[in-house]
């Protein structure tokens, strides 16, 4: 039966709860325990799939096709445990399940209430898979005191009450602001935040205090006394140069020991942190750098491409170089020459995206990379852009475009080289979609197998001809144009096993130009960089030696 660690936050948002949870997961693994991490989000959307990246940052897709919070990306990157559909839930999902049950008559005529019906549904969610791991880490989104969060706090309180003593602990993240005028760290907001928790029946066992300055012993004692936690359980979280230092930094501050003590696990197995020391070394001692442009639409908000930025960092670690990412807004050169914006980069990446805005710029970026022989990685929309560019400028299909951008003109503006996917095979059954389906959860989502052409660049990069990667898209390159495009030099080097859906394209007379219909970035880890990103950065390093 799993032990539960509930992670909550107070004082302000964006304290790095997700990162603290992920790092703690990694530390427990380093001590030989198995872990699973979960996120409970108080917002009312059923999942973040329909939210704009400006609202929510990236949508992280799991193997089993859930569209989840980007914190699940952190969890996977730190623990390597593939997240599942059942590792992410929102108030919206809980309420919609409760209401479905009510309509079915499952509650036998009872009045439906937040307590117990909504809280029971949350508790059921928490129990899923409780026999599978040693530790279940459950992070509650938002901060204590938020109206939407209350049912979750009530549910975890009850959950711990229902379980045996010592099976659940509460870890609370707060901020110690620094007052420069008096040169002091202030503990009052932390005290208030803990009071707020206590008023809803939760007494934290561990406090993780974010601080820009070292926490003096006196302040630590004060926090312990006023917040009713052991002094050793007041753990400092200082700012880090890289998120991947977090496991070592938290270990140094005693977080994992405090957790094991709170569960009375003694003697505590010694941690093996060799892997994290290697990660640290690769990040802090690069032997050079490369400059890579990400040409996208949401460039003001780096969280929109979180996993891509992380995967590039991992690619850098694989090659012992620092990857300097520069965000280039594709709209800037929708109608202009792209060269002034793209010259000087050692590689160009065009990420996934939705809608027409900025796509002419992205097409120009693909053209620039092809003509100038700059390494190019096109992901999802970035692959579709590369195919449209090839069709227009090399294969002579001047009007090539995507159905995604052609709704109003009724399909007349473009010759649709990329079409709306209506049917595909998932496992043993066929999935069907219509253009007017609901927007939420209806894309081709999750892990699908692709077969790679022996002898192709990607087969070489992956070292295999069968791969499995995660998808999230509605549109697909039309195989009707395969022959035309292949005779122009664009090889369809990866296909779905039934041969119907192009998964990868690559230019044959180019040092490194690959477009993939899936999202490889979602599977990259600092301790296991994704082969495509590792090789893309290697190609960028080669490019940097030429210019
Ligand atoms: N908008 C494109 C599609 O739906 C690409 C999606 C993506 O880049 N994730 O196919």
Coordinates of C-alpha atoms and ligand atoms in Angstrom, one line a residue:
X1 CA 0.0 0.0 0.0
X2 CA 1.5 3.3 -1.1
X3 CA 2.4 6.0 1.4
X4 CA 1.0 9.4 0.3
X5 CA 2.7 12.7 0.2
X6 CA 0.4 15.7 -0.4
X7 CA 2.1 18.8 -1.7
X8 CA 0.4 22.2 -1.3
X9 CA 1.4 25.8 -1.7
X10 CA 0.8 29.0 0.1
X11 CA 1.7 32.8 0.2
X12 CA 2.1 33.2 -3.6
X13 CA 1.7 31.0 -6.7
X14 CA 4.6 29.9 -8.9
X15 CA 6.8 28.8 -6.0
X16 CA 7.9 25.7 -7.9
X17 CA 5.7 23.1 -6.3
X18 CA 5.8 21.0 -9.4
X19 CA 9.6 21.1 -9.4
X20 CA 9.8 20.3 -5.6
X21 CA 7.5 17.3 -6.1
X22 CA 9.4 16.1 -9.1
X23 CA 12.8 16.4 -7.3
X24 CA 11.4 14.7 -4.2
X25 CA 10.2 11.9 -6.4
X26 CA 13.7 11.5 -7.9
X27 CA 15.3 11.5 -4.4
X28 CA 12.9 8.7 -3.2
X29 CA 13.8 6.7 -6.3
X30 CA 17.5 7.3 -5.5
X31 CA 16.9 5.6 -2.2
X32 CA 15.4 2.6 -3.9
X33 CA 11.6 3.4 -3.6
X34 CA 9.1 3.3 -6.4
X35 CA 7.0 6.5 -6.9
X36 CA 4.1 7.9 -8.9
X37 CA 3.3 11.6 -9.1
X38 CA -0.1 13.2 -9.6
X39 CA -1.5 16.6 -10.1
X40 CA -4.9 17.8 -8.9
X41 CA -5.9 21.1 -10.5
X42 CA -8.7 23.2 -9.1
X43 CA -9.8 24.9 -12.4
X44 CA -13.1 24.0 -14.0
X45 CA -11.8 23.1 -17.5
X46 CA -12.1 19.3 -17.9
X47 CA -8.5 19.2 -18.9
X48 CA -6.0 21.8 -20.3
X49 CA -6.4 20.5 -23.8
X50 CA -8.6 23.4 -25.0
X51 CA -6.7 26.1 -23.1
X52 CA -4.5 28.6 -24.9
X53 CA -0.8 28.2 -24.2
X54 CA -1.0 31.8 -23.1
X55 CA -3.3 30.7 -20.3
X56 CA -1.7 27.5 -19.3
X57 CA 1.6 26.9 -20.9
X58 CA 2.2 23.7 -22.8
X59 CA -0.2 20.8 -22.8
X60 CA 1.7 17.7 -21.8
X61 CA 0.4 14.5 -23.5
X62 CA 0.7 11.1 -21.9
X63 CA 1.2 7.7 -23.7
X64 CA -2.4 6.9 -23.0
X65 CA -3.6 10.1 -24.7
X66 CA -4.4 12.4 -21.8
X67 CA -3.9 16.1 -22.3
X68 CA -2.4 17.3 -19.0
X69 CA -0.7 20.0 -17.0
X70 CA 2.9 20.8 -17.8
X71 CA 3.9 19.7 -14.3
X72 CA 3.4 16.2 -15.4
X73 CA 6.3 16.9 -17.8
X74 CA 8.5 17.8 -14.9
X75 CA 7.5 14.6 -13.1
X76 CA 8.5 12.5 -16.0
X77 CA 11.7 14.3 -16.7
X78 CA 12.8 13.8 -13.1
X79 CA 11.6 10.3 -12.4
X80 CA 11.3 8.7 -15.8
X81 CA 8.0 7.2 -14.8
X82 CA 5.6 7.6 -17.7
X83 CA 2.5 9.6 -16.6
X84 CA -0.9 8.2 -17.2
X85 CA -4.4 9.5 -17.8
X86 CA -5.1 8.8 -14.1
X87 CA -2.2 11.1 -12.9
X88 CA -4.0 14.3 -13.6
X89 CA -7.4 15.5 -12.7
X90 CA -9.2 18.9 -12.5
X91 CA -12.3 20.1 -10.6
X92 CA -14.0 20.2 -14.0
X93 CA -13.3 16.5 -14.6
X94 CA -14.5 15.6 -11.0
X95 CA -17.7 17.6 -11.3
X96 CA -18.5 16.3 -14.7
X97 CA -18.1 12.7 -13.4
X98 CA -20.3 13.5 -10.4
X99 CA -23.0 15.1 -12.7
X100 CA -22.9 12.1 -15.1
X101 CA -23.5 9.8 -12.2
X102 CA -26.3 12.0 -10.9
X103 CA -28.0 11.8 -14.4
X104 CA -27.6 8.1 -14.5
X105 CA -29.4 7.9 -11.1
X106 CA -26.4 6.4 -9.3
X107 CA -27.0 8.4 -6.2
X108 CA -30.5 6.9 -5.6
X109 CA -32.3 10.2 -5.3
X110 CA -29.9 11.8 -2.8
X111 CA -29.1 15.6 -2.8
X112 CA -25.7 15.9 -4.4
X113 CA -23.3 18.0 -2.4
X114 CA -19.6 19.0 -2.5
X115 CA -19.1 17.0 0.8
X116 CA -19.4 14.0 0.4
X117 CA -20.1 13.5 -3.3
X118 CA -17.4 15.7 -4.8
X119 CA -14.8 14.9 -2.1
X120 CA -15.6 11.2 -2.4
X121 CA -14.9 11.3 -6.1
X122 CA -11.6 13.0 -5.5
X123 CA -10.7 10.3 -2.9
X124 CA -11.6 7.6 -5.4
X125 CA -9.2 9.2 -7.8
X126 CA -6.4 9.3 -5.2
X127 CA -6.8 5.6 -4.6
X128 CA -6.2 4.5 -8.2
X129 CA -3.1 2.3 -8.3
X130 CA -2.3 2.6 -4.6
X131 CA -1.0 -0.9 -4.5
X132 CA 1.5 -0.3 -7.3
X133 CA 4.1 2.0 -5.7
X134 CA 5.9 2.8 -2.4
X135 CA 5.1 6.5 -2.6
X136 CA 2.3 8.4 -4.2
X137 CA 3.1 12.2 -4.5
X138 CA 0.0 14.3 -5.1
X139 CA 0.4 18.0 -5.8
X140 CA -2.6 20.3 -5.4
X141 CA -2.6 23.2 -7.9
X142 CA -3.1 26.8 -6.8
X143 CA -2.5 28.1 -3.2
X144 CA -4.3 27.3 0.0
X145 CA -7.3 29.6 0.5
X146 CA -8.4 29.6 -3.2
X147 CA -12.1 29.0 -3.4
X148 CA -11.8 26.4 -6.2
X149 CA -9.2 24.5 -4.2
X150 CA -11.3 23.9 -1.1
X151 CA -12.9 20.5 -2.1
X152 CA -9.4 19.2 -2.9
X153 CA -8.1 20.3 0.5
X154 CA -11.1 18.8 2.2
X155 CA -10.7 15.6 0.3
X156 CA -7.0 15.1 1.2
X157 CA -7.8 15.9 4.8
X158 CA -10.4 13.2 4.9
X159 CA -8.2 10.8 2.9
X160 CA -5.4 11.0 5.5
X161 CA -8.0 10.6 8.2
X162 CA -9.4 7.5 6.6
X163 CA -5.9 5.9 6.2
X164 CA -3.8 4.3 8.9
X165 CA -1.9 6.7 11.0
X166 CA 1.5 7.5 9.4
X167 CA 0.4 6.6 5.9
X168 CA 0.0 10.2 4.7
X169 CA 2.0 13.3 5.2
X170 CA 1.6 16.9 4.1
X171 CA 4.3 19.1 2.7
X172 CA 3.6 22.8 2.3
X173 CA 5.6 25.2 0.1
X174 CA 5.8 28.9 1.2
X175 CA 7.9 32.0 0.5
X176 CA 10.1 33.9 3.0
X177 CA 10.2 37.4 1.6
X178 CA 13.3 39.4 2.2
X179 CA 13.0 43.0 3.4
X180 CA 16.1 44.8 2.2
X181 CA 15.5 47.8 4.4
X182 CA 15.8 45.8 7.6
X183 CA 17.9 43.0 6.0
X184 CA 15.5 40.4 7.3
X185 CA 13.7 37.3 6.1
X186 CA 10.1 37.5 7.1
X187 CA 8.3 34.5 8.4
X188 CA 4.8 35.9 9.0
X189 CA 3.3 35.1 5.6
X190 CA 4.5 31.5 6.2
X191 CA 2.8 31.5 9.6
X192 CA -0.4 32.8 8.1
X193 CA -0.4 30.3 5.3
X194 CA 0.1 27.4 7.8
X195 CA -2.7 28.8 9.9
X196 CA -5.0 28.8 6.9
X197 CA -4.1 25.1 6.3
X198 CA -4.7 24.3 10.0
X199 CA -8.1 26.0 9.9
X200 CA -9.2 23.4 7.3
X201 CA -7.8 20.6 9.4
X202 CA -4.4 20.0 7.8
X203 CA -1.3 20.2 9.8
X204 CA 1.8 20.2 7.6
X205 CA 4.6 17.8 8.5
X206 CA 7.2 19.5 6.3
X207 CA 7.6 23.1 5.2
X208 CA 9.6 23.9 2.2
X209 CA 10.5 27.6 2.3
X210 CA 11.6 29.4 -0.9
X211 CA 14.1 32.1 -0.1
X212 CA 16.5 34.2 -2.0
X213 CA 18.8 34.4 1.1
X214 CA 20.1 31.8 3.5
X215 CA 17.7 31.1 6.3
X216 CA 19.3 31.9 9.7
X217 CA 19.0 29.2 12.3
X218 CA 17.0 31.6 14.5
X219 CA 14.3 32.0 11.8
X220 CA 14.2 28.3 11.2
X221 CA 13.5 27.7 14.9
X222 CA 10.8 30.4 14.9
X223 CA 9.1 28.9 11.9
X224 CA 9.2 25.4 13.5
X225 CA 7.8 26.7 16.7
X226 CA 5.0 28.8 15.3
X227 CA 4.0 26.4 12.6
X228 CA 4.2 23.3 14.8
X229 CA 6.7 21.4 12.7
X230 CA 10.1 19.9 13.6
X231 CA 13.1 22.1 13.0
X232 CA 14.6 19.6 10.7
X233 CA 11.4 19.6 8.7
X234 CA 11.8 23.2 7.8
X235 CA 13.6 22.8 4.5
X236 CA 15.1 25.7 2.5
X237 CA 14.6 26.0 -1.2
X238 CA 17.1 28.5 -2.7
X239 CA 17.1 29.8 -6.3
X240 CA 19.0 27.5 -8.7
X241 CA 20.9 28.1 -11.9
X242 CA 19.3 25.0 -13.4
X243 CA 16.2 23.1 -12.5
X244 CA 18.2 19.9 -12.7
X245 CA 20.2 20.9 -9.7
X246 CA 17.0 20.5 -7.6
X247 CA 17.4 16.9 -6.5
X248 CA 20.9 17.5 -5.2
X249 CA 20.0 20.8 -3.7
X250 CA 16.9 19.4 -1.9
X251 CA 19.0 16.5 -0.7
X252 CA 21.6 18.8 0.7
X253 CA 18.8 20.7 2.6
X254 CA 17.5 17.4 4.0
X255 CA 14.2 17.1 2.3
X256 CA 14.3 13.4 1.6
X257 CA 15.5 12.6 5.1
X258 CA 12.7 14.8 6.5
X259 CA 10.2 12.9 4.5
X260 CA 11.5 9.5 5.6
X261 CA 11.6 10.7 9.2
X262 CA 8.0 11.9 9.0
X263 CA 7.0 8.4 7.9
X264 CA 9.2 6.9 10.6
X265 CA 11.2 4.9 8.0
X266 CA 14.4 3.9 9.7
X267 CA 17.1 3.1 9.0
X268 CA 16.7 5.1 5.8
X269 CA 18.2 3.5 2.8
X270 CA 21.2 5.5 1.6
X271 CA 20.7 7.4 -1.6
X272 CA 22.5 6.8 -4.9
X273 CA 22.8 10.1 -6.5
X274 CA 25.4 9.3 -9.1
X275 CA 23.0 10.0 -12.0
X276 CA 22.2 13.4 -10.7
X277 CA 25.8 14.3 -10.1
X278 CA 26.5 13.4 -13.8
X279 CA 23.5 15.6 -14.9
X280 CA 24.9 18.4 -12.7
X281 CA 28.4 18.0 -14.2
X282 CA 27.1 18.1 -17.8
X283 CA 25.0 21.3 -17.1
X284 CA 27.8 23.2 -15.3
X285 CA 30.8 22.2 -17.4
X286 CA 29.8 22.6 -21.1
X287 CA 32.6 22.5 -23.6
X288 CA 31.1 25.1 -25.9
X289 CA 27.7 26.4 -27.0
X290 CA 25.3 26.4 -29.9
X291 CA 22.6 29.0 -30.8
X292 CA 19.3 27.5 -31.8
X293 CA 16.3 29.5 -33.0
X294 CA 12.8 28.3 -32.1
X295 CA 10.5 29.9 -34.7
X296 CA 7.0 29.9 -33.2
X297 CA 3.9 31.9 -32.3
X298 CA 3.9 31.9 -28.5
X299 CA 7.4 33.2 -28.2
X300 CA 6.7 35.6 -25.4
X301 CA 5.7 32.8 -23.1
X302 CA 8.4 30.2 -22.8
X303 CA 6.2 27.8 -20.9
X304 CA 4.2 27.3 -24.1
X305 CA 7.2 25.2 -25.4
X306 CA 8.5 24.0 -22.1
X307 CA 9.3 20.4 -23.1
X308 CA 11.0 21.5 -26.3
X309 CA 13.3 23.9 -24.4
X310 CA 14.0 21.1 -21.9
X311 CA 14.7 18.5 -24.6
X312 CA 17.1 20.9 -26.3
X313 CA 18.9 21.4 -23.0
X314 CA 19.1 17.6 -22.7
X315 CA 20.4 17.4 -26.3
X316 CA 23.1 19.9 -25.2
X317 CA 24.0 17.7 -22.2
X318 CA 24.4 14.7 -24.5
X319 CA 26.9 16.7 -26.5
X320 CA 28.4 18.5 -23.6
X321 CA 27.5 21.9 -25.0
X322 CA 25.2 24.7 -23.7
X323 CA 22.2 25.3 -26.0
X324 CA 21.3 28.9 -26.2
X325 CA 17.7 29.1 -27.3
X326 CA 16.4 32.2 -29.0
X327 CA 12.7 32.7 -29.5
X328 CA 11.9 34.1 -32.9
X329 CA 8.3 35.3 -33.7
X330 CA 7.4 33.7 -37.0
X331 CA 4.9 36.5 -37.7
X332 CA 7.7 39.0 -38.0
X333 CA 8.5 37.7 -41.5
X334 CA 5.2 36.4 -42.7
X335 CA 5.4 39.0 -45.5
X336 CA 9.1 39.7 -45.4
X337 CA 12.4 38.1 -46.2
X338 CA 13.2 35.7 -43.3
X339 CA 17.0 35.7 -43.8
X340 CA 17.8 38.8 -41.6
X341 CA 15.9 37.1 -38.8
X342 CA 17.4 33.7 -39.1
X343 CA 21.0 34.2 -40.1
X344 CA 23.6 33.2 -37.5
X345 CA 21.8 30.3 -35.9
X346 CA 23.4 26.9 -35.8
X347 CA 20.0 25.2 -36.1
X348 CA 16.3 26.0 -36.5
X349 CA 13.4 24.4 -34.8
X350 CA 9.8 24.9 -35.8
X351 CA 7.5 23.6 -33.0
X352 CA 3.9 22.5 -32.9
X353 CA 1.1 25.0 -33.1
X354 CA -2.5 25.6 -34.1
X355 CA -4.2 28.1 -36.5
X356 CA -2.9 30.0 -39.5
X357 CA -1.2 33.0 -37.7
X358 CA 2.5 32.9 -38.3
X359 CA 2.5 30.0 -40.7
X360 CA 3.8 31.8 -43.7
X361 CA 6.8 32.8 -41.6
X362 CA 7.3 29.2 -40.5
X363 CA 7.2 28.1 -44.1
X364 CA 9.9 30.6 -44.9
X365 CA 12.0 29.3 -42.0
X366 CA 11.8 25.8 -43.4
X367 CA 12.8 27.2 -46.8
X368 CA 15.7 29.1 -45.3
X369 CA 16.9 26.0 -43.5
X370 CA 16.6 23.8 -46.6
X371 CA 18.4 26.2 -48.9
X372 CA 21.1 27.3 -46.5
X373 CA 21.7 23.7 -45.2
X374 CA 21.0 24.7 -41.6
X375 CA 19.9 21.8 -39.4
X376 CA 16.1 21.9 -39.1
X377 CA 13.8 20.0 -36.8
X378 CA 10.1 20.4 -37.5
X379 CA 7.7 19.2 -34.9
X380 CA 4.1 18.4 -35.7
X381 CA 3.0 21.8 -37.3
X382 CA 6.7 22.3 -38.0
X383 CA 6.7 19.1 -40.1
X384 CA 3.6 20.2 -41.9
X385 CA 5.2 23.5 -42.7
X386 CA 8.3 21.8 -44.1
X387 CA 6.1 19.6 -46.3
X388 CA 4.1 22.6 -47.6
X389 CA 7.4 24.4 -48.3
X390 CA 8.7 21.4 -50.2
X391 CA 5.5 21.1 -52.2
X392 CA 5.4 24.8 -53.1
X393 CA 9.0 25.5 -53.8
X394 CA 10.5 22.2 -55.0
X395 CA 7.7 20.0 -56.2
X396 CA 5.9 22.7 -58.2
X397 CA 2.6 22.7 -56.3
X398 CA 2.4 26.5 -56.0
X399 CA -0.9 26.5 -54.1
X400 CA 0.0 23.9 -51.5
X401 CA -1.4 24.5 -48.0
X402 CA -3.3 23.0 -45.1
X403 CA -7.0 22.5 -44.7
X404 CA -6.5 23.9 -41.2
X405 CA -6.1 27.4 -42.7
X406 CA -8.8 27.1 -45.3
X407 CA -12.2 26.9 -43.5
X408 CA -13.6 30.1 -44.7
X409 CA -12.7 29.7 -48.3
X410 CA -14.2 26.3 -48.3
X411 CA -11.0 24.6 -49.3
X412 CA -10.4 26.8 -52.3
X413 CA -7.5 29.0 -51.2
X414 CA -5.0 26.1 -51.1
X415 CA -4.3 22.8 -52.6
X416 CA -4.5 20.8 -49.4
X417 CA -1.3 18.9 -49.0
X418 CA -2.2 18.6 -45.3
X419 CA -5.7 17.5 -44.8
X420 CA -8.1 17.0 -41.9
X421 CA -7.7 13.5 -40.5
X422 CA -11.0 11.7 -40.4
X423 CA -10.1 8.2 -39.6
X424 CA -7.1 6.3 -38.2
X425 CA -6.3 3.0 -36.5
X426 CA -5.6 2.8 -32.8
X427 CA -4.7 -0.6 -31.5
X428 CA -7.4 -2.9 -32.9
X429 CA -10.0 -0.4 -33.8
X430 CA -10.6 2.5 -36.1
X431 CA -11.2 6.0 -34.7
X432 CA -13.4 8.3 -36.7
X433 CA -13.7 12.2 -36.5
X434 CA -15.7 14.9 -38.2
X435 CA -14.7 18.5 -38.7
X436 CA -17.5 19.7 -36.4
X437 CA -16.7 17.4 -33.5
X438 CA -16.1 18.8 -30.0
X439 CA -12.7 20.4 -29.7
X440 CA -11.8 18.8 -26.3
X441 CA -10.0 15.5 -26.4
X442 CA -10.7 14.7 -30.0
X443 CA -7.3 14.9 -31.6
X444 CA -5.1 11.9 -32.5
X445 CA -3.7 11.7 -29.0
X446 CA -1.1 9.7 -27.3
X447 CA 1.5 7.0 -28.2
X448 CA 1.4 5.5 -31.7
X449 CA 3.9 3.2 -33.4
X450 CA 5.8 4.3 -36.5
X451 CA 7.9 2.2 -38.9
X452 CA 11.1 3.7 -40.1
X453 CA 12.7 3.1 -43.5
X454 CA 15.9 1.1 -43.1
X455 CA 18.9 3.1 -44.1
X456 CA 17.1 6.5 -43.5
X457 CA 18.6 9.2 -41.4
X458 CA 16.0 8.7 -38.6
X459 CA 16.5 4.9 -38.5
X460 CA 20.1 5.7 -37.9
X461 CA 19.4 8.3 -35.3
X462 CA 17.0 6.1 -33.4
X463 CA 19.1 3.0 -34.0
X464 CA 15.8 1.1 -34.7
X465 CA 13.1 0.8 -37.3
X466 CA 10.2 0.7 -34.9
X467 CA 9.5 3.6 -32.6
X468 CA 6.7 4.8 -30.4
X469 CA 6.0 8.5 -30.0
X470 CA 3.3 10.7 -28.6
X471 CA 0.9 12.6 -30.9
X472 CA -1.5 15.5 -30.6
X473 CA -2.9 16.7 -33.9
X474 CA -5.9 16.9 -36.2
X475 CA -4.2 17.3 -39.6
X476 CA -2.0 15.0 -41.6
X477 CA 0.2 15.1 -44.6
X478 CA -1.7 13.6 -47.6
X479 CA 0.0 10.4 -49.0
X480 CA -1.5 11.4 -52.3
X481 CA 1.5 13.7 -52.7
X482 CA 4.1 11.2 -51.5
X483 CA 5.5 10.2 -54.9
X484 CA 5.7 13.8 -56.1
X485 CA 7.4 14.9 -52.9
X486 CA 9.8 11.9 -52.8
X487 CA 10.9 12.5 -56.4
X488 CA 11.6 16.1 -55.3
X489 CA 13.9 14.6 -52.7
X490 CA 11.7 14.7 -49.6
X491 CA 11.8 11.1 -48.2
X492 CA 8.8 9.8 -46.2
X493 CA 11.1 7.9 -43.9
X494 CA 8.6 7.1 -41.1
X495 CA 5.0 5.9 -41.6
X496 CA 2.2 4.5 -39.4
X497 CA 2.4 0.6 -39.5
X498 CA -0.5 0.5 -41.9
X499 CA 1.4 2.8 -44.3
X500 CA -1.4 5.4 -44.3
X501 CA -0.1 8.2 -42.2
X502 CA 3.2 9.9 -42.7
X503 CA 5.1 10.2 -39.4
X504 CA 8.5 11.5 -40.5
X505 CA 9.9 13.3 -43.6
X506 CA 13.6 14.1 -44.3
X507 CA 15.4 15.9 -47.1
X508 CA 17.9 13.5 -48.6
X509 CA 20.5 16.0 -49.8
X510 CA 20.6 18.0 -46.6
X511 CA 22.9 17.5 -43.6
X512 CA 20.1 17.4 -41.1
X513 CA 16.5 18.2 -42.0
X514 CA 13.8 16.2 -40.3
X515 CA 10.1 16.8 -39.8
X516 CA 8.1 14.6 -37.3
X517 CA 4.3 14.5 -36.9
X518 CA 4.7 13.6 -33.3
X519 CA 6.2 15.3 -30.2
X520 CA 9.6 13.7 -29.3
X521 CA 10.2 16.4 -26.8
X522 CA 7.7 14.8 -24.4
X523 CA 9.9 11.7 -23.9
X524 CA 13.3 13.4 -23.3
X525 CA 15.0 13.2 -19.9
X526 CA 18.1 14.9 -18.6
X527 CA 19.6 11.5 -17.9
X528 CA 18.3 10.0 -21.2
X529 CA 18.3 12.7 -23.8
X530 CA 15.9 11.9 -26.7
X531 CA 18.0 10.6 -29.7
X532 CA 16.4 13.1 -32.1
X533 CA 17.3 16.1 -29.9
X534 CA 20.8 14.7 -29.1
X535 CA 21.5 14.3 -32.8
X536 CA 19.9 17.6 -33.8
X537 CA 22.2 19.4 -31.3
X538 CA 25.2 17.4 -32.6
X539 CA 24.3 18.7 -36.1
X540 CA 24.1 22.2 -34.7
X541 CA 27.6 21.7 -33.1
X542 CA 28.9 20.7 -36.6
X543 CA 27.2 23.7 -38.1
X544 CA 28.8 26.0 -35.5
X545 CA 32.2 24.8 -36.6
X546 CA 31.4 25.8 -40.2
X547 CA 30.3 29.3 -39.6
Ligands
LIG1 N1 -2.4 22.2 -35.9 C1 -1.8 21.0 -36.4 C2 -2.7 19.8 -36.4 O1 -3.7 19.8 -35.7 C3 -0.5 20.7 -35.7 C4 -0.8 20.3 -34.3 C5 0.5 20.4 -33.4 O2 1.5 21.0 -33.8 N2 0.5 19.8 -32.3 O3 -2.4 18.8 -37.0

